Coordinates of C-alpha atoms and ligand atoms in Angstrom, one line a residue:
Chain X
X1 CA 33.3 63.9 122.6
X2 CA 33.3 60.7 125.1
X3 CA 32.6 61.9 128.4
X4 CA 28.7 64.0 127.1
X5 CA 28.1 60.9 125.8
X6 CA 27.6 58.7 128.6
X7 CA 25.9 61.9 130.7
X8 CA 23.4 61.4 127.5
X9 CA 23.5 58.0 127.9
X10 CA 23.2 58.4 132.3
X11 CA 19.9 61.4 131.8
X12 CA 18.0 59.3 130.0
X13 CA 17.9 56.2 131.7
X14 CA 17.4 58.1 134.6
X15 CA 14.3 59.7 133.3
X16 CA 13.2 56.7 131.9
X17 CA 14.1 55.4 135.3
X18 CA 11.8 58.1 137.2
X19 CA 8.8 58.1 135.1
X20 CA 8.1 54.5 134.8
X21 CA 8.9 54.1 139.2
X22 CA 6.2 56.4 139.8
X23 CA 4.2 55.0 137.2
X24 CA 4.0 52.0 138.6
X25 CA 4.4 53.1 142.0
X26 CA 0.6 55.3 141.0
X27 CA 1.7 58.2 142.5
X28 CA -0.3 60.9 141.5
X29 CA 1.7 64.5 140.4
X30 CA 0.9 66.4 143.6
X31 CA 2.8 63.8 145.6
X32 CA 5.9 62.9 143.9
X33 CA 5.1 64.4 139.6
X34 CA 6.6 62.3 136.6
X35 CA 8.9 63.6 134.0
X36 CA 6.6 64.4 131.6
X37 CA 4.7 66.2 134.0
X38 CA 8.1 68.8 135.4
X39 CA 8.0 69.0 131.5
X40 CA 4.2 70.1 130.3
X41 CA 4.9 72.5 133.2
X42 CA 7.7 73.8 132.0
X43 CA 6.5 74.1 128.4
X44 CA 3.5 76.2 131.0
X45 CA 5.8 78.6 132.9
X46 CA 7.2 79.6 129.9
X47 CA 4.8 79.8 127.7
X48 CA 2.7 82.5 129.3
X49 CA 5.7 83.8 130.4
X50 CA 6.1 83.5 134.0
X51 CA 9.6 81.9 134.0
X52 CA 10.9 83.8 131.5
X53 CA 9.2 86.8 134.4
X54 CA 11.0 85.2 137.1
X55 CA 14.6 85.0 135.5
X56 CA 14.3 87.9 134.5
X57 CA 13.6 89.5 137.8
X58 CA 16.2 86.8 140.1
X59 CA 19.1 87.6 137.5
X60 CA 17.9 91.3 137.9
X61 CA 19.3 91.0 142.1
X62 CA 21.7 88.6 141.4
X63 CA 23.4 91.2 138.6
X64 CA 23.1 94.1 141.7
X65 CA 23.8 92.0 144.6
X66 CA 27.1 90.4 142.7
X67 CA 28.4 93.8 141.6
X68 CA 28.3 95.1 145.6
X69 CA 29.7 92.2 146.2
X70 CA 33.1 91.7 144.5
X71 CA 33.1 95.2 144.9
X72 CA 33.0 95.5 148.7
X73 CA 35.0 91.8 148.7
X74 CA 38.0 93.8 146.6
X75 CA 37.8 96.4 148.9
X76 CA 38.1 94.5 152.1
X77 CA 40.2 91.8 150.1
X78 CA 42.4 94.2 149.7
X79 CA 42.6 96.2 153.0
X80 CA 43.0 93.1 155.5
X81 CA 45.7 91.6 153.2
X82 CA 47.6 95.3 153.8
X83 CA 46.8 96.0 157.5
X84 CA 47.6 93.4 159.7
X85 CA 45.5 95.3 163.2
X86 CA 42.9 94.9 159.9
X87 CA 43.4 91.7 159.0
X88 CA 43.8 90.4 162.8
X89 CA 40.6 92.2 163.7
X90 CA 38.1 92.4 160.7
X91 CA 39.8 89.9 159.4
X92 CA 38.7 86.9 162.4
X93 CA 35.0 88.5 162.5
X94 CA 34.8 88.3 158.4
X95 CA 36.2 84.1 159.0
X96 CA 33.4 84.1 161.9
X97 CA 30.1 84.8 159.6
X98 CA 31.7 82.8 156.8
X99 CA 29.8 80.1 158.8
X100 CA 26.3 81.5 159.2
X101 CA 24.6 81.1 155.8
X102 CA 23.9 84.2 155.0
X103 CA 19.8 83.8 154.8
X104 CA 19.7 83.6 158.7
X105 CA 20.5 87.4 157.7
X106 CA 16.4 87.4 156.3
X107 CA 14.3 88.3 159.5
X108 CA 16.9 91.0 160.5
X109 CA 17.4 92.0 156.9
X110 CA 13.2 92.6 157.1
X111 CA 13.5 94.9 159.7
X112 CA 16.1 96.6 157.8
X113 CA 14.6 97.1 154.6
X114 CA 11.4 95.9 154.5
X115 CA 9.7 92.7 153.0
X116 CA 10.9 93.6 149.4
X117 CA 13.9 93.6 146.6
X118 CA 16.4 95.1 148.8
X119 CA 16.3 93.1 151.8
X120 CA 17.3 89.8 149.0
X121 CA 19.9 91.7 147.6
X122 CA 21.3 92.5 151.0
X123 CA 21.2 88.5 151.9
X124 CA 22.8 88.5 147.9
X125 CA 25.6 90.6 149.1
X126 CA 26.5 89.1 152.2
X127 CA 26.4 85.8 150.7
X128 CA 29.2 86.9 148.1
X129 CA 31.1 89.5 150.2
X130 CA 32.9 87.7 152.4
X131 CA 34.3 84.3 150.2
X132 CA 35.4 87.6 148.0
X133 CA 36.9 89.5 150.3
X134 CA 39.1 85.5 151.5
X135 CA 40.7 84.6 148.4
X136 CA 41.0 88.7 147.3
X137 CA 42.8 88.7 150.3
X138 CA 44.7 85.6 150.0
X139 CA 45.5 86.6 146.2
X140 CA 47.3 90.2 147.4
X141 CA 49.9 88.0 150.5
X142 CA 49.9 85.4 147.7
X143 CA 52.0 87.4 145.4
X144 CA 55.6 85.8 144.5
X145 CA 58.1 88.3 145.7
X146 CA 60.3 87.6 143.0
X147 CA 57.5 89.4 141.4
X148 CA 58.0 92.5 143.3
X149 CA 61.5 93.0 143.9
X150 CA 61.7 93.0 139.4
X151 CA 59.0 95.6 139.6
X152 CA 61.7 97.5 142.3
X153 CA 64.3 97.5 140.0
X154 CA 62.6 98.4 137.4
X155 CA 61.6 101.9 139.6
X156 CA 58.2 100.8 140.7
X157 CA 57.0 101.1 144.0
X158 CA 53.8 102.8 145.8
X159 CA 50.5 103.0 144.1
X160 CA 52.4 102.1 140.5
X161 CA 53.9 99.0 142.2
X162 CA 50.3 97.7 143.8
X163 CA 48.2 98.3 140.3
X164 CA 51.0 97.1 137.5
X165 CA 52.2 94.0 140.1
X166 CA 50.2 93.4 143.0
X167 CA 47.1 93.5 141.7
X168 CA 47.6 91.9 137.9
X169 CA 49.8 89.3 139.8
X170 CA 46.6 88.2 142.5
X171 CA 44.0 88.0 139.3
X172 CA 44.3 83.9 139.4
X173 CA 42.8 83.9 143.2
X174 CA 40.3 87.0 142.8
X175 CA 38.7 84.9 139.5
X176 CA 38.2 82.2 142.0
X177 CA 36.9 84.7 144.5
X178 CA 34.6 85.6 141.3
X179 CA 33.4 81.6 140.3
X180 CA 32.8 80.9 144.3
X181 CA 31.2 84.6 145.0
X182 CA 28.2 83.7 142.1
X183 CA 27.9 80.2 143.9
X184 CA 27.0 81.7 147.1
X185 CA 25.5 84.3 145.7
X186 CA 23.3 82.3 143.7
X187 CA 22.2 79.8 146.6
X188 CA 21.6 83.0 148.4
X189 CA 19.7 84.4 146.3
X190 CA 17.4 81.7 145.8
X191 CA 17.1 81.5 149.9
X192 CA 15.5 84.7 149.7
X193 CA 12.7 84.2 147.2
X194 CA 11.5 81.3 148.9
X195 CA 10.9 83.2 151.8
X196 CA 10.1 86.6 150.4
X197 CA 8.3 88.3 147.4
X198 CA 8.7 87.8 144.0
X199 CA 8.9 87.6 141.5
X200 CA 11.7 85.5 140.4
X201 CA 12.0 82.2 140.3
X202 CA 12.9 80.9 144.4
X203 CA 9.3 83.3 144.8
X204 CA 7.6 81.0 142.3
X205 CA 8.8 77.7 143.9
X206 CA 7.0 78.6 147.3
X207 CA 3.9 79.8 145.3
X208 CA 3.8 76.6 143.6
X209 CA 4.0 74.3 146.7
X210 CA 1.6 76.3 148.7
X211 CA -0.8 75.7 146.2
X212 CA 0.5 71.9 145.8
X213 CA 1.9 72.4 141.8
X214 CA 4.9 70.1 142.9
X215 CA 5.3 69.5 139.0
X216 CA 6.2 73.2 138.9
X217 CA 8.1 73.1 142.3
X218 CA 10.3 70.0 140.2
X219 CA 10.3 72.3 137.1
X220 CA 12.0 75.7 139.3
X221 CA 14.4 73.3 140.9
X222 CA 15.3 71.5 137.6
X223 CA 15.8 76.1 136.5
X224 CA 18.0 76.8 139.4
X225 CA 20.3 73.7 139.0
X226 CA 21.0 74.3 135.4
X227 CA 21.3 77.6 135.3
X228 CA 23.9 77.3 138.0
X229 CA 26.4 74.8 136.3
X230 CA 25.9 75.9 133.1
X231 CA 27.3 79.7 134.3
X232 CA 29.8 78.1 136.0
X233 CA 30.7 75.8 133.5
X234 CA 30.0 77.6 130.8
X235 CA 31.5 81.1 132.2
X236 CA 33.8 80.8 135.1
X237 CA 35.4 77.6 134.8
X238 CA 36.5 78.5 131.0
X239 CA 38.0 82.0 132.2
X240 CA 38.9 80.4 135.6
X241 CA 41.2 78.2 133.2
X242 CA 42.4 80.4 130.8
X243 CA 44.0 82.9 133.4
X244 CA 45.6 79.8 135.6
X245 CA 47.3 79.2 131.9
X246 CA 49.0 82.4 131.1
X247 CA 49.4 83.4 134.3
X248 CA 51.4 79.9 134.5
X249 CA 49.6 78.1 137.7
X250 CA 48.1 75.3 135.7
X251 CA 49.0 72.2 137.7
X252 CA 49.4 70.1 134.5
Chain W
X1 CA 86.2 104.0 140.3
X2 CA 82.5 103.3 139.8
X3 CA 81.1 101.1 141.4
X4 CA 82.5 100.8 145.3
X5 CA 81.5 97.9 147.8
X6 CA 83.2 99.5 151.1
X7 CA 83.6 97.4 153.8
X8 CA 80.5 95.7 153.7
X9 CA 78.9 93.7 156.4
X10 CA 75.8 91.9 156.4
X11 CA 74.2 90.1 159.9
X12 CA 71.1 88.2 160.1
X13 CA 69.2 87.4 163.2
X14 CA 67.1 83.9 164.2
X15 CA 65.1 83.1 166.6
X16 CA 67.9 85.7 168.3
X17 CA 70.6 83.3 166.7
X18 CA 72.6 86.2 165.5
X19 CA 74.4 85.2 161.8
X20 CA 77.3 86.4 160.8
X21 CA 76.5 86.5 156.6
X22 CA 79.3 88.8 154.6
X23 CA 81.6 90.3 157.1
X24 CA 83.4 93.5 156.1
X25 CA 83.3 92.8 151.6
X26 CA 85.7 95.8 149.6
X27 CA 85.4 95.4 146.1
X28 CA 86.1 98.1 143.7
X29 CA 84.4 97.6 140.7
X30 CA 85.3 99.9 137.0
X31 CA 83.0 101.1 134.6
X32 CA 82.7 98.2 131.6
X33 CA 83.9 95.8 133.6
X34 CA 82.5 92.4 133.4
X35 CA 82.7 90.3 137.0
X36 CA 82.0 87.7 138.3
X37 CA 81.4 86.6 141.9
X38 CA 81.8 83.3 142.8
X39 CA 81.2 81.3 145.7
X40 CA 79.8 77.2 147.0
X41 CA 76.0 78.1 147.8
X42 CA 74.6 80.3 151.3
X43 CA 78.2 81.8 151.6
X44 CA 76.1 85.5 150.5
X45 CA 76.6 85.8 146.7
X46 CA 72.4 87.2 145.9
X47 CA 72.4 89.6 149.5
X48 CA 75.2 91.0 148.1
X49 CA 73.7 91.1 145.0
X50 CA 71.2 92.5 146.1
X51 CA 72.1 95.0 148.1
X52 CA 74.1 96.3 145.1
X53 CA 70.9 96.3 143.5
X54 CA 69.3 98.3 146.6
X55 CA 66.4 95.7 147.2
X56 CA 68.6 95.1 150.8
X57 CA 70.2 97.0 153.3
X58 CA 73.9 96.0 154.6
X59 CA 74.2 96.1 158.1
X60 CA 77.8 98.5 158.0
X61 CA 79.8 99.8 155.6
X62 CA 77.9 101.5 152.6
X63 CA 77.6 100.9 148.7
X64 CA 78.8 104.6 146.1
X65 CA 77.7 104.0 142.1
X66 CA 80.3 106.4 140.7
X67 CA 79.5 108.1 144.4
X68 CA 76.7 107.8 145.1
X69 CA 75.6 106.5 148.0
X70 CA 73.1 103.5 147.1
X71 CA 69.7 103.4 149.4
X72 CA 67.3 102.7 147.0
X73 CA 66.7 100.0 144.1
X74 CA 66.8 102.1 140.9
X75 CA 67.0 102.0 136.7
X76 CA 70.9 102.9 137.2
X77 CA 70.8 98.9 138.0
X78 CA 68.7 96.4 135.6
X79 CA 69.1 93.6 137.6
X80 CA 68.4 89.6 136.5
X81 CA 67.5 86.8 138.4
X82 CA 67.8 82.7 138.1
X83 CA 64.1 82.6 137.3
X84 CA 62.8 85.4 134.5
X85 CA 60.4 87.3 136.8
X86 CA 58.8 87.7 134.0
X87 CA 54.9 89.3 134.2
X88 CA 52.3 86.8 132.9
X89 CA 49.9 89.3 132.5
X90 CA 51.9 90.7 129.9
X91 CA 53.1 90.1 126.7
X92 CA 56.6 89.8 125.7
X93 CA 56.8 93.6 124.1
X94 CA 54.8 94.2 127.1
X95 CA 57.2 93.1 129.3
X96 CA 60.1 94.9 128.2
X97 CA 58.3 97.7 128.1
X98 CA 57.6 98.2 132.0
X99 CA 60.4 99.8 132.7
X100 CA 60.1 102.6 130.4
X101 CA 56.0 103.5 131.0
X102 CA 57.3 106.4 133.1
X103 CA 59.5 108.0 130.5
X104 CA 59.0 108.0 127.2
X105 CA 55.7 107.7 125.2
X106 CA 54.0 104.6 124.1
X107 CA 56.1 104.7 120.6
X108 CA 59.2 105.5 121.5
X109 CA 59.2 102.7 124.5
X110 CA 57.9 100.3 121.8
X111 CA 60.1 101.4 119.1
X112 CA 62.8 100.9 122.3
X113 CA 61.7 97.1 123.4
X114 CA 62.0 96.1 119.7
X115 CA 65.7 96.8 119.0
X116 CA 66.2 94.7 122.8
X117 CA 63.9 92.4 121.3
X118 CA 66.4 92.1 118.4
X119 CA 69.2 92.2 120.3
X120 CA 68.3 88.6 122.3
X121 CA 67.2 87.7 119.2
X122 CA 63.5 87.1 119.8
X123 CA 61.3 90.4 117.5
X124 CA 59.6 87.9 116.5
X125 CA 57.9 86.9 119.8
X126 CA 57.0 90.6 120.7
X127 CA 53.4 88.6 121.7
X128 CA 53.9 85.8 122.0
X129 CA 53.2 85.5 126.7
X130 CA 55.8 84.4 128.4
X131 CA 53.8 81.0 129.5
X132 CA 54.4 80.0 125.4
X133 CA 58.5 80.8 125.6
X134 CA 60.9 78.5 127.3
X135 CA 63.2 79.2 129.6
X136 CA 65.7 80.0 128.3
X137 CA 64.4 82.3 126.3
X138 CA 62.3 84.4 128.8
X139 CA 65.8 84.4 130.2
X140 CA 67.4 86.7 127.4
X141 CA 63.5 88.7 128.2
X142 CA 65.0 89.6 131.3
X143 CA 67.8 90.2 129.7
X144 CA 66.6 92.6 127.0
X145 CA 63.6 93.7 130.3
X146 CA 66.9 95.3 131.8
X147 CA 69.1 96.4 128.9
X148 CA 65.9 98.5 128.0
X149 CA 66.3 101.1 131.0
X150 CA 69.7 102.4 129.8
X151 CA 71.0 101.0 133.4
X152 CA 74.6 101.8 134.6
X153 CA 75.2 98.4 135.4
X154 CA 73.2 94.7 134.2
X155 CA 73.7 92.9 138.3
X156 CA 72.6 89.1 137.3
X157 CA 72.1 86.1 139.7
X158 CA 72.5 83.2 138.4
X159 CA 69.9 84.2 135.3
X160 CA 71.5 80.5 133.6
X161 CA 71.2 78.3 137.0
X162 CA 68.2 76.8 136.0
X163 CA 68.8 76.2 132.1
X164 CA 70.4 73.3 130.8
X165 CA 73.6 72.6 129.0
X166 CA 73.7 74.1 125.5
X167 CA 71.0 76.2 125.6
X168 CA 73.5 77.2 128.7
X169 CA 75.9 78.1 126.1
X170 CA 74.4 79.1 123.3
X171 CA 73.7 81.7 126.9
X172 CA 77.1 82.7 127.4
X173 CA 77.8 83.3 123.4
X174 CA 74.7 85.9 123.9
X175 CA 76.1 87.5 126.1
X176 CA 79.2 87.8 125.6
X177 CA 78.4 89.5 122.6
X178 CA 75.5 91.9 124.0
X179 CA 78.4 92.5 126.9
X180 CA 80.7 93.5 124.3
X181 CA 78.1 95.5 122.3
X182 CA 76.9 97.4 125.2
X183 CA 80.1 98.1 126.7
X184 CA 77.4 97.5 130.3
X185 CA 79.1 97.1 133.3
X186 CA 78.6 93.5 134.7
X187 CA 78.3 92.1 138.0
X188 CA 77.7 88.5 138.2
X189 CA 76.7 85.4 140.2
X190 CA 77.7 82.2 139.7
X191 CA 78.6 79.6 142.0
X192 CA 79.9 77.6 138.2
X193 CA 84.0 77.6 137.8
X194 CA 83.2 77.0 134.2
X195 CA 81.1 79.9 134.0
X196 CA 83.0 82.7 135.1
X197 CA 85.9 81.9 133.1
X198 CA 83.7 81.7 130.0
X199 CA 82.9 84.9 130.5
X200 CA 84.3 87.1 133.2
X201 CA 87.2 89.0 133.7
X202 CA 87.5 89.1 136.4
X203 CA 86.2 86.4 139.8
X204 CA 85.7 87.6 143.0
X205 CA 86.2 84.2 144.7
X206 CA 84.2 83.8 147.7
X207 CA 84.5 81.8 150.7
X208 CA 81.3 81.0 154.0
X209 CA 80.8 81.0 157.2
X210 CA 81.1 84.6 156.8
X211 CA 80.9 85.1 153.9
X212 CA 84.7 86.7 152.8
X213 CA 86.4 87.6 149.9
X214 CA 89.7 85.1 149.5
X215 CA 90.8 86.3 145.8
X216 CA 90.2 88.6 143.4
X217 CA 91.5 86.9 140.0
X218 CA 92.0 88.2 136.5
X219 CA 91.6 86.0 133.2
X220 CA 93.5 87.4 131.2
X221 CA 92.3 85.4 127.7
X222 CA 91.4 85.7 124.2
X223 CA 87.5 85.8 123.6
X224 CA 86.1 84.1 122.9
X225 CA 87.4 81.7 125.6
X226 CA 87.5 77.9 124.9
X227 CA 88.0 75.2 128.0
X228 CA 91.0 72.8 126.6
X229 CA 92.8 76.3 126.7
X230 CA 95.8 75.7 128.4
X231 CA 95.4 78.0 130.3
X232 CA 91.5 77.9 130.7
X233 CA 92.3 74.6 132.4
X234 CA 95.3 75.7 134.9
X235 CA 92.7 78.7 136.1
X236 CA 90.0 76.5 136.4
X237 CA 92.3 73.5 138.7
X238 CA 92.9 77.0 140.4
X239 CA 89.7 78.3 141.7
X240 CA 88.8 74.5 142.2
X241 CA 90.8 73.5 144.8
X242 CA 90.3 78.0 146.3
X243 CA 87.0 76.2 146.6
X244 CA 87.5 72.9 147.9
X245 CA 88.3 73.7 151.1
X246 CA 85.5 75.9 151.5
X247 CA 83.5 73.3 150.5
X248 CA 85.1 71.0 153.1
X249 CA 84.8 73.4 155.7
X250 CA 80.9 73.2 155.4
X251 CA 81.4 70.1 155.2
X252 CA 83.5 69.5 158.7
X253 CA 80.8 72.1 160.4
X254 CA 77.7 69.9 159.2
X255 CA 79.7 66.8 160.7
X256 CA 80.8 68.3 164.0
X257 CA 76.7 69.9 164.3
X258 CA 75.1 66.0 163.6
X259 CA 78.4 64.7 166.1
X260 CA 76.2 67.2 168.2
X261 CA 72.8 67.3 168.6
Ligands
LIG301 N1 66.0 86.7 154.8 C1 67.2 85.9 155.5 N2 66.6 85.9 156.4 C2 67.5 85.1 157.2 N3 69.0 84.7 156.7 C3 69.2 84.6 155.7 C4 68.5 85.5 154.4 N4 68.6 85.2 153.0 C5 70.1 84.8 153.4 N5 70.2 84.3 154.8 C6 71.9 83.4 154.4 O1 72.4 84.4 154.7 C7 73.2 82.5 153.5 C8 73.7 83.5 152.4 O2 72.6 83.2 151.4 P1 72.2 83.8 149.8 O3 71.5 83.6 149.5 O4 73.0 85.5 149.2 O5 73.4 83.0 150.0 P2 74.1 82.0 147.7 O6 75.6 82.4 148.3 O7 73.4 83.3 147.2 O8 73.9 80.6 147.9 P3 73.2 80.1 146.6 O9 74.8 79.6 145.6 O10 72.8 79.0 147.7 O11 72.6 81.4 145.7 C9 72.8 81.9 153.5 O12 73.0 81.0 155.1 C10 70.9 82.6 154.4 O13 70.5 81.2 154.8
LIG302 MG1 71.6 82.3 145.3

């Protein structure tokens, strides 16, 4: 409770200071909007449903992209953990690709898929797949040998050993992988939408910028941040915490 | 002749340096016997036990259970490790059912699991997850899990080594009761002299560097055993003396290593 009160006070002070500074400086909303302008833009956006359509469209892409990247990431992660050759070759490529922001693939994606949904989803998939792969690989490699030995003495081996012991033992890493994949995919999605077509939150942001509507730009920025944090906090952190506790990996 | 360990040698090679860990181990265990393997740290007790479990291979020699050479792990040998090694994603009952999945219908497996959880007095914890149990309770679940698959023998590698003194004493009583009830052959690794005297029919004392059997001692005392019995005290002294020489050997070697480096 303490923390929530502190946060509340902090954000109220921030908003009041923002409003006061802009009023005192005499900036017009097309340069630096006030919180009240942003609020109005939000009300307008939700009132005429454009922001709702944007949200639905963005989440659709995100969902498809994330789903594909999780499946790819799990598959590739298992491959890298199990095959030394694949790890030494493909693994090094994946590590190298990890340092390239996925958005730089957009020009190529547009050449391949056209300026449409598919190009954006491709960027989202790239954004999520690599972290998922790396975490899944780590998870499988770090399964305690004790679990494996115990399972072997109980007659488990081969595929059964993998499905019933190694994979479940790797779940904590996989959960972290999913959480990071979501974060990367969300960023990639926004970047992709800004640079391609709509509807979508990112597209509306660019559209608002073209028309000099900075109130809407900031409204969308806030929306992006709030959704990113809310999903992470309300869902992923909770799941991760539960899994860590159950798997006995909690540090405290 | 139930378990027959025949001329076992084991070497590990590290950076091209060959290290003899076990040399010419010969041991025969009768069905239903409770045998402890006692020795200083590093003498190869775990290595020997994991070869009986089929988890690692001997460099030479062979181990036979009821005449059949051991090559792989199998359900005829249940193993209990120092850490309980329960699967954290399964609850207590599901953990005990793990080795039964393939050979039984679910209902039957559940009944079997219940029976063995009862034996270790944990029926009330069937739906709990391992992280909700104390170390002693986890180890009892591990014992129930190993017994549930009805193995011919139970291999235990310092199963109570991580427990506090009181819990350990309780576990000793419980294991003794289970042993009498089930008549399983038990091969029990420990480095506690009193633990081995409390529990076993026979104590195999091992020496170190390389690991060899230096004594095979019968413990012919009525159960349940107490530590203030004269014979128990006498036995403890005798084993202490045997082990002291071995530990001195390790210390001497370490000192000379330190002097030369
Ligand atoms: N995989 C391995 N590779 C190389 N050396 C090993 C390996 N496993 C064990 N050893 C060596 O073999 C020796 C015996 O190990 P082992 O674990 O069997 O001892 P232990 O008697 O069980 O000791 P403790 O009482 O400490 O558990 C040790 O010197 C150890 O360093
Ligand atoms: Mg050991």
